Coordinates of C-alpha atoms and ligand atoms in Angstrom, one line a residue:
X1 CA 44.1 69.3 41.3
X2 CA 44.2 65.4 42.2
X3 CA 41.3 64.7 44.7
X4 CA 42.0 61.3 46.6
X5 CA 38.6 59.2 47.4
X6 CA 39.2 59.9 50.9
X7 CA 38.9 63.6 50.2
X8 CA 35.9 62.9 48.0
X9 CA 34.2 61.1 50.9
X10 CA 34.8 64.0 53.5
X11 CA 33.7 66.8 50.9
X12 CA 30.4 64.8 50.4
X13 CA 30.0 64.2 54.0
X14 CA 30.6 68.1 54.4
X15 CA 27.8 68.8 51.7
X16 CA 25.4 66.3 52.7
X17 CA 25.7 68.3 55.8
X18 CA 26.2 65.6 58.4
X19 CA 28.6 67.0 61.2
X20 CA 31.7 64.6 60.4
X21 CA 33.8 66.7 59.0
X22 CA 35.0 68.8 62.2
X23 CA 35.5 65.5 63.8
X24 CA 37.4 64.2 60.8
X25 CA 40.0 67.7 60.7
X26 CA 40.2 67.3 64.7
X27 CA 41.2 63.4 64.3
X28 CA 43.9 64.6 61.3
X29 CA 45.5 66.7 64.2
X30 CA 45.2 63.9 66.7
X31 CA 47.0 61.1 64.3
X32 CA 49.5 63.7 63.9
X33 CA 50.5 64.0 67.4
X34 CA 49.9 60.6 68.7
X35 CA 52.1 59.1 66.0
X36 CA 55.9 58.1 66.4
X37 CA 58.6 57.0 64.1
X38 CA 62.3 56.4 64.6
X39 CA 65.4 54.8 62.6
X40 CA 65.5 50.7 63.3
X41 CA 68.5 49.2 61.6
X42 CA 68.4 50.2 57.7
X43 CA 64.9 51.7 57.6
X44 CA 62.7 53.5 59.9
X45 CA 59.8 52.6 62.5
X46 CA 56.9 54.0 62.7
X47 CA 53.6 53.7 65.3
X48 CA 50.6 55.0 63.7
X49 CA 47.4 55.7 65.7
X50 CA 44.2 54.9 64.4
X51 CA 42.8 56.9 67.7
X52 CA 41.5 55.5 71.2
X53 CA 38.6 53.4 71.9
X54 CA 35.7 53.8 74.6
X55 CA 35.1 50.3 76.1
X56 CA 33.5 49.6 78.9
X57 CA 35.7 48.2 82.5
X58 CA 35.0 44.3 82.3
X59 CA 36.5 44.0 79.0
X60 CA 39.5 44.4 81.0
X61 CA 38.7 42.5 84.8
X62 CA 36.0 40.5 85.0
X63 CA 33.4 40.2 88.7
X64 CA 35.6 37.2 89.7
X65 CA 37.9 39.7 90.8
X66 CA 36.7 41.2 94.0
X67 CA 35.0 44.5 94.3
X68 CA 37.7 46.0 96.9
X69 CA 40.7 44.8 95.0
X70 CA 39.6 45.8 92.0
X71 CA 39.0 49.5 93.1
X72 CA 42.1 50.0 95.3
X73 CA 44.2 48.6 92.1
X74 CA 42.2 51.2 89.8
X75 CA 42.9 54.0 92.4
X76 CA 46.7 53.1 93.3
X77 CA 46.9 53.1 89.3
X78 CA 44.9 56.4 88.9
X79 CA 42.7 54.7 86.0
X80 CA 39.0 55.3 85.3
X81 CA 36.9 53.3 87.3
X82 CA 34.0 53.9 84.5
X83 CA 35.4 52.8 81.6
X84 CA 38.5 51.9 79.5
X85 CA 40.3 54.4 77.1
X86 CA 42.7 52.2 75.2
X87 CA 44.8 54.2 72.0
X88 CA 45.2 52.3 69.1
X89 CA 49.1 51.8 68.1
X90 CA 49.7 50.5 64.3
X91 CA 53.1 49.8 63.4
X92 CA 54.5 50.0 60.3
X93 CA 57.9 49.2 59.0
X94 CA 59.5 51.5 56.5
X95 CA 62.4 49.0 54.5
X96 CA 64.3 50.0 51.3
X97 CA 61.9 48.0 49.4
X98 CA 58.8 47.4 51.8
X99 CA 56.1 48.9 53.5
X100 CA 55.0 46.8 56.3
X101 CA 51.9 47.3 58.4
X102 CA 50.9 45.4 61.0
X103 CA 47.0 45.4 61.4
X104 CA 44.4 48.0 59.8
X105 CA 42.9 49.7 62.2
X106 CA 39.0 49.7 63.3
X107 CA 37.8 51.2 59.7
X108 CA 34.8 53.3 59.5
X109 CA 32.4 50.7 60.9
X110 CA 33.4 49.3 64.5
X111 CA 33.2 52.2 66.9
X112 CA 33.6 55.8 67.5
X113 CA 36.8 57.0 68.1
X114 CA 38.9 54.2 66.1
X115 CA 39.2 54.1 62.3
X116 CA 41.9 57.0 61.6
X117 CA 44.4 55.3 60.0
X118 CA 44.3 56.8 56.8
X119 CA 44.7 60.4 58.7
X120 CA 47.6 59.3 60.0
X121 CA 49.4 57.4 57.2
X122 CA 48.6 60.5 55.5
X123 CA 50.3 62.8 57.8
X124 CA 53.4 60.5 57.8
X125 CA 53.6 61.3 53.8
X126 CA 52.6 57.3 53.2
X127 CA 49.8 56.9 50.1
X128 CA 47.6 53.5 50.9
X129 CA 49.0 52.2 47.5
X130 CA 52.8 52.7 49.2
X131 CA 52.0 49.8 51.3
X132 CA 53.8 46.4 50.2
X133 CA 52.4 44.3 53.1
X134 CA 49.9 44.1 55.4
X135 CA 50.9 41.7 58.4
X136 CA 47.7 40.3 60.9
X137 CA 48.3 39.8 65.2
X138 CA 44.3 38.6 64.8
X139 CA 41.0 39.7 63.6
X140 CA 39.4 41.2 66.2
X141 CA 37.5 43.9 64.6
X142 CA 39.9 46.9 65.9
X143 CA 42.4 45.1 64.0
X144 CA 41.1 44.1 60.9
X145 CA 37.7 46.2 60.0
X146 CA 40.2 49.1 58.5
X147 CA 41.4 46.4 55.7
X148 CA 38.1 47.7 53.7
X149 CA 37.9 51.7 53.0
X150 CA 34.9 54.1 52.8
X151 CA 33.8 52.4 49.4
X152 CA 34.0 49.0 51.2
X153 CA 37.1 48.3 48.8
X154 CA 40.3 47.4 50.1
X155 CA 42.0 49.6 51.7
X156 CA 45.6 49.1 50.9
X157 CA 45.8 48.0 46.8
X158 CA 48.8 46.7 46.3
X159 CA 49.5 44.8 49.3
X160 CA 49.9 41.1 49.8
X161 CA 48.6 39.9 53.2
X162 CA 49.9 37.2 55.8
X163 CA 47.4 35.8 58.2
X164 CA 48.0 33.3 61.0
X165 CA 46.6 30.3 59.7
X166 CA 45.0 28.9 62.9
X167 CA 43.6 32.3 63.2
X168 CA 42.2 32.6 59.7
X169 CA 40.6 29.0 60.0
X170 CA 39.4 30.4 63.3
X171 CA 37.2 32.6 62.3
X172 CA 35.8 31.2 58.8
X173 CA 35.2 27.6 60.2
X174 CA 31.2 27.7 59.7
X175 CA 30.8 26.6 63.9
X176 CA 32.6 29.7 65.0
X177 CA 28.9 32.2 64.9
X178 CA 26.9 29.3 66.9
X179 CA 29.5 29.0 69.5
X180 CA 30.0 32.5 70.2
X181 CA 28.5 34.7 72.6
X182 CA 25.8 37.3 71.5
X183 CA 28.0 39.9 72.2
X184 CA 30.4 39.2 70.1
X185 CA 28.8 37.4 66.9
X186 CA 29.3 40.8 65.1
X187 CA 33.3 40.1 65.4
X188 CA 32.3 36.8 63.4
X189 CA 30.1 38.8 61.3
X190 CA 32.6 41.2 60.2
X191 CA 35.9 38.4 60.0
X192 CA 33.1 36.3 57.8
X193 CA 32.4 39.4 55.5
X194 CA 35.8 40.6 55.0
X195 CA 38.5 37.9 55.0
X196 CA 37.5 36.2 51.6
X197 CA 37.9 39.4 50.3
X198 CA 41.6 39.1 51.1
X199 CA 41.6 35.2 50.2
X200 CA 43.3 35.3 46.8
X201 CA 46.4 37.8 48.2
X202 CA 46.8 36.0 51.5
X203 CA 49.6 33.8 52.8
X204 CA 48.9 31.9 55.9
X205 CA 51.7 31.0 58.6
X206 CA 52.7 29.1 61.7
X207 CA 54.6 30.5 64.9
X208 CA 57.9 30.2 64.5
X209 CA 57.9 30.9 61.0
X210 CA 59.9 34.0 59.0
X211 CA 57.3 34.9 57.4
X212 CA 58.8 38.3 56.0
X213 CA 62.4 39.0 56.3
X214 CA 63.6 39.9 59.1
X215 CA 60.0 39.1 60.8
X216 CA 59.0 36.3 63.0
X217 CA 55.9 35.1 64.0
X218 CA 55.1 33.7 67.4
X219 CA 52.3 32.4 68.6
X220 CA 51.2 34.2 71.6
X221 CA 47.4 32.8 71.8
X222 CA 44.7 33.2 74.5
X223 CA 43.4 36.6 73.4
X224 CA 42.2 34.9 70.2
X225 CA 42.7 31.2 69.2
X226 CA 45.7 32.0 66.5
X227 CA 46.9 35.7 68.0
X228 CA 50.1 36.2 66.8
X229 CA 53.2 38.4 68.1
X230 CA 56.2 39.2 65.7
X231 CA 59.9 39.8 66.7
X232 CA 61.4 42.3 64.2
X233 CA 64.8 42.7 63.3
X234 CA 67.5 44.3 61.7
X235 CA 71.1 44.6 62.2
X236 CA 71.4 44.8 66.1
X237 CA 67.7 46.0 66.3
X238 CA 64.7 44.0 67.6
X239 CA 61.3 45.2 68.4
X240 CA 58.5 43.0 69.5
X241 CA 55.1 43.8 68.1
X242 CA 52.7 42.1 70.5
X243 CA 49.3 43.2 69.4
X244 CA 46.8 42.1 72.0
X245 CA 49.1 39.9 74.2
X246 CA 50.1 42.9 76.1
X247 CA 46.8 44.4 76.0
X248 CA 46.3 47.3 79.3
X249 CA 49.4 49.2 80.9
X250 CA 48.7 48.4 84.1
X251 CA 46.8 45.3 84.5
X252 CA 48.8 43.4 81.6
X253 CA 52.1 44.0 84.1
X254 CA 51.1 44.4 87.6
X255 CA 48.1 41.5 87.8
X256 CA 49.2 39.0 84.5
X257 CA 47.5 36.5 86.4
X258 CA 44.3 38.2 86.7
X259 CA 42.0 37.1 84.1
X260 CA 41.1 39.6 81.1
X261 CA 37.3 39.8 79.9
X262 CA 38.5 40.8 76.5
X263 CA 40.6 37.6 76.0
X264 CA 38.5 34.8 74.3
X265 CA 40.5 31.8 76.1
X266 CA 41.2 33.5 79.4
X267 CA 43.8 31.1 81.0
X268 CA 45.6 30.3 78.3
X269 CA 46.0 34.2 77.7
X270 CA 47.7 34.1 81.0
X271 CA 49.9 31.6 80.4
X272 CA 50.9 33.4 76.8
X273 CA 51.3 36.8 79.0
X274 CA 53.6 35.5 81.7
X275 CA 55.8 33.7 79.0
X276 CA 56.1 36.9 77.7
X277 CA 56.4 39.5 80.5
X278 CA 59.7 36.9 81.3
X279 CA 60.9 36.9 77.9
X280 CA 60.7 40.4 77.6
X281 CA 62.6 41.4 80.9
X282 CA 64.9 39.2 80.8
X283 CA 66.5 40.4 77.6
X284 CA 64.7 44.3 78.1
X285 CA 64.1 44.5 74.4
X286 CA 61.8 46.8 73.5
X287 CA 58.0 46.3 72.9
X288 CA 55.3 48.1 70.7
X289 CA 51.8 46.9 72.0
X290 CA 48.7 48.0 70.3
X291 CA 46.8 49.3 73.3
X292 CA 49.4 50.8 75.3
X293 CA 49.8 54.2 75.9
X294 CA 50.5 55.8 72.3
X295 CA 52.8 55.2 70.9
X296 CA 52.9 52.1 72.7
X297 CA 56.3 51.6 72.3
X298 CA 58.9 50.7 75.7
X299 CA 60.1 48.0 77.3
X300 CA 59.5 45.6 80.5
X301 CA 60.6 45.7 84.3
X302 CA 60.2 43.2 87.0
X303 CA 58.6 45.6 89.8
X304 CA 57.2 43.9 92.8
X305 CA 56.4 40.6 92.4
X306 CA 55.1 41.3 89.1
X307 CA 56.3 43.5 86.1
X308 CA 55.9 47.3 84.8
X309 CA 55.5 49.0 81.4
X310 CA 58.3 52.0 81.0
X311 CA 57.4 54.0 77.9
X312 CA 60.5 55.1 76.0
Ligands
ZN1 ZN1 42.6 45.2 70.1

């Protein structure tokens, strides 16, 4: 019988005796059910989850916002006070001729919880090696740790990737680890380590460009200097994959204009947001946002004075 490395790497875990493996058969059941797919145009639409993060609350509001208003918006939307559980949506695009998958998930090294991609792609019959394309909103390392596998090779084979460009210069421009905070030099760390890696596959674009087709890029910046959104479409179909523009279900819609400790440029993020939240209720297409409640696919309403994420 054919063992896949991934198998190889859960039977030695199991021998070596480390308790992963129950985790790792408990996380195969979990991509299972949090996944989603459904016909778009000619091929099919799928949102993969690469599981939920544990983050703590002022990665979402930061002190500026008052203690009082903060709580009574946590209570009136029911959320944890304590800390942030955000799922992890992936989409991929199922053509005639293309596998498309936008972002790679957390991989094995950025935090518990994340990295279970590979369960899921499994359990939705896809092979790494089926995947054509592999499409970047930013490189945050949620979003682009899973591009290496458990051998630190890359994780999808045979794909070609497509990078924002203002992103990918972003991140390798050699002032980016002196000017960013402590916390975060391991996102620098981790972008420095594994986009060369992808540097001979990779084809950088602009917003506004149709970069695969029926995909459009379009710059939704604030969250990271070159974040990137992409309307989809086929026949009468359109999605829009937002990544991180759209980044909490409730304080993404209700409060846009509240700022967002995990956005790197924090006003222009707003700006970005309301653009969208307008865009997107005005013509109620439908939305897949990386963070949203799996499988993070619905659309937008306005809803007093502000907006509202409907899932559906
Ligand atoms: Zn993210």
């Amino acid at each position: 019988m054919a063992i896949t490395r991934r198998q190889f790497v859960s039977r030695l875990t199991a021998m070596s005796g480390v308790a992963l493996l129950p985790g790792a058969v408990s996380h195969s059941v979990q991509a299972a059910s949090h996944s989603d797919s459904r016909v778009f145009g000619n091929g099919k639409l799928w949102s993969l989850t690469d599981g939920q993060l544990s983050l703590p609350v002022s990665m979402a509001v930061p002190d500026s916002i008052e203690a009082n208003e903060r709580m009574a918006f946590f209570e009136r939307h029911q959320l944890d006070p304590n800390q942030l559980t955000p799922d992890c949506n992936l989409t991929l695009w199922q053509q005639k001729d293309r596998v498309i998958l936008f972002d790679t998930g957390a991989g094995a090294q950025f935090a518990a919880g994340g990295g279970q991609l590979a369960d899921s792609l499994e359990s939705a019959g896809f092979a790494p090696s089926d995947v054509t394309d592999v499409v970047f909103t930013h490189a945050h390392p949620d979003h682009l740790w899973g591009v290496l596998d458990d051998f630190d090779d890359l994780a999808f084979p045979q794909a070609s990737y497509h990078f924002p460009a203002a992103e990918w210069n972003y991140w390798l421009d050699s002032s980016t680890l002196d000017r960013t905070p402590e916390a975060r030099k391991s996102f620098v760390v981790g972008a420095q380590n594994r986009l060369p890696l992808i540097a001979e596959r990779v084809s950088l674009f602009s917003g506004g460009d149709e970069i695969l087709p029926g995909i459009e890029a379009i710059d939704t910046a604030g969250h990271t200097p070159g974040h990137t959104s992409f309307a989809l479409h086929d026949g009468s179909e359109s999605i829009l994959v937002v990544g991180d523009a759209l980044v909490h279900k409730a304080l993404s819609f209700a409060r846009p204009k509240w700022p967002s400790g995990s956005d790197q440029d924090a006003l222009v993020a707003i700006d970005t947001r309301l653009s969208l939240l307008d865009r997107l209720a005005g013509d109620k297409s439908q939305l897949l946002g990386f963070h949203l409640p799996a499988p993070g696919i619905g659309y937008v309403e306005r809803f007093e004075g502000a907006y509202r994420f409907v899932s559906g």
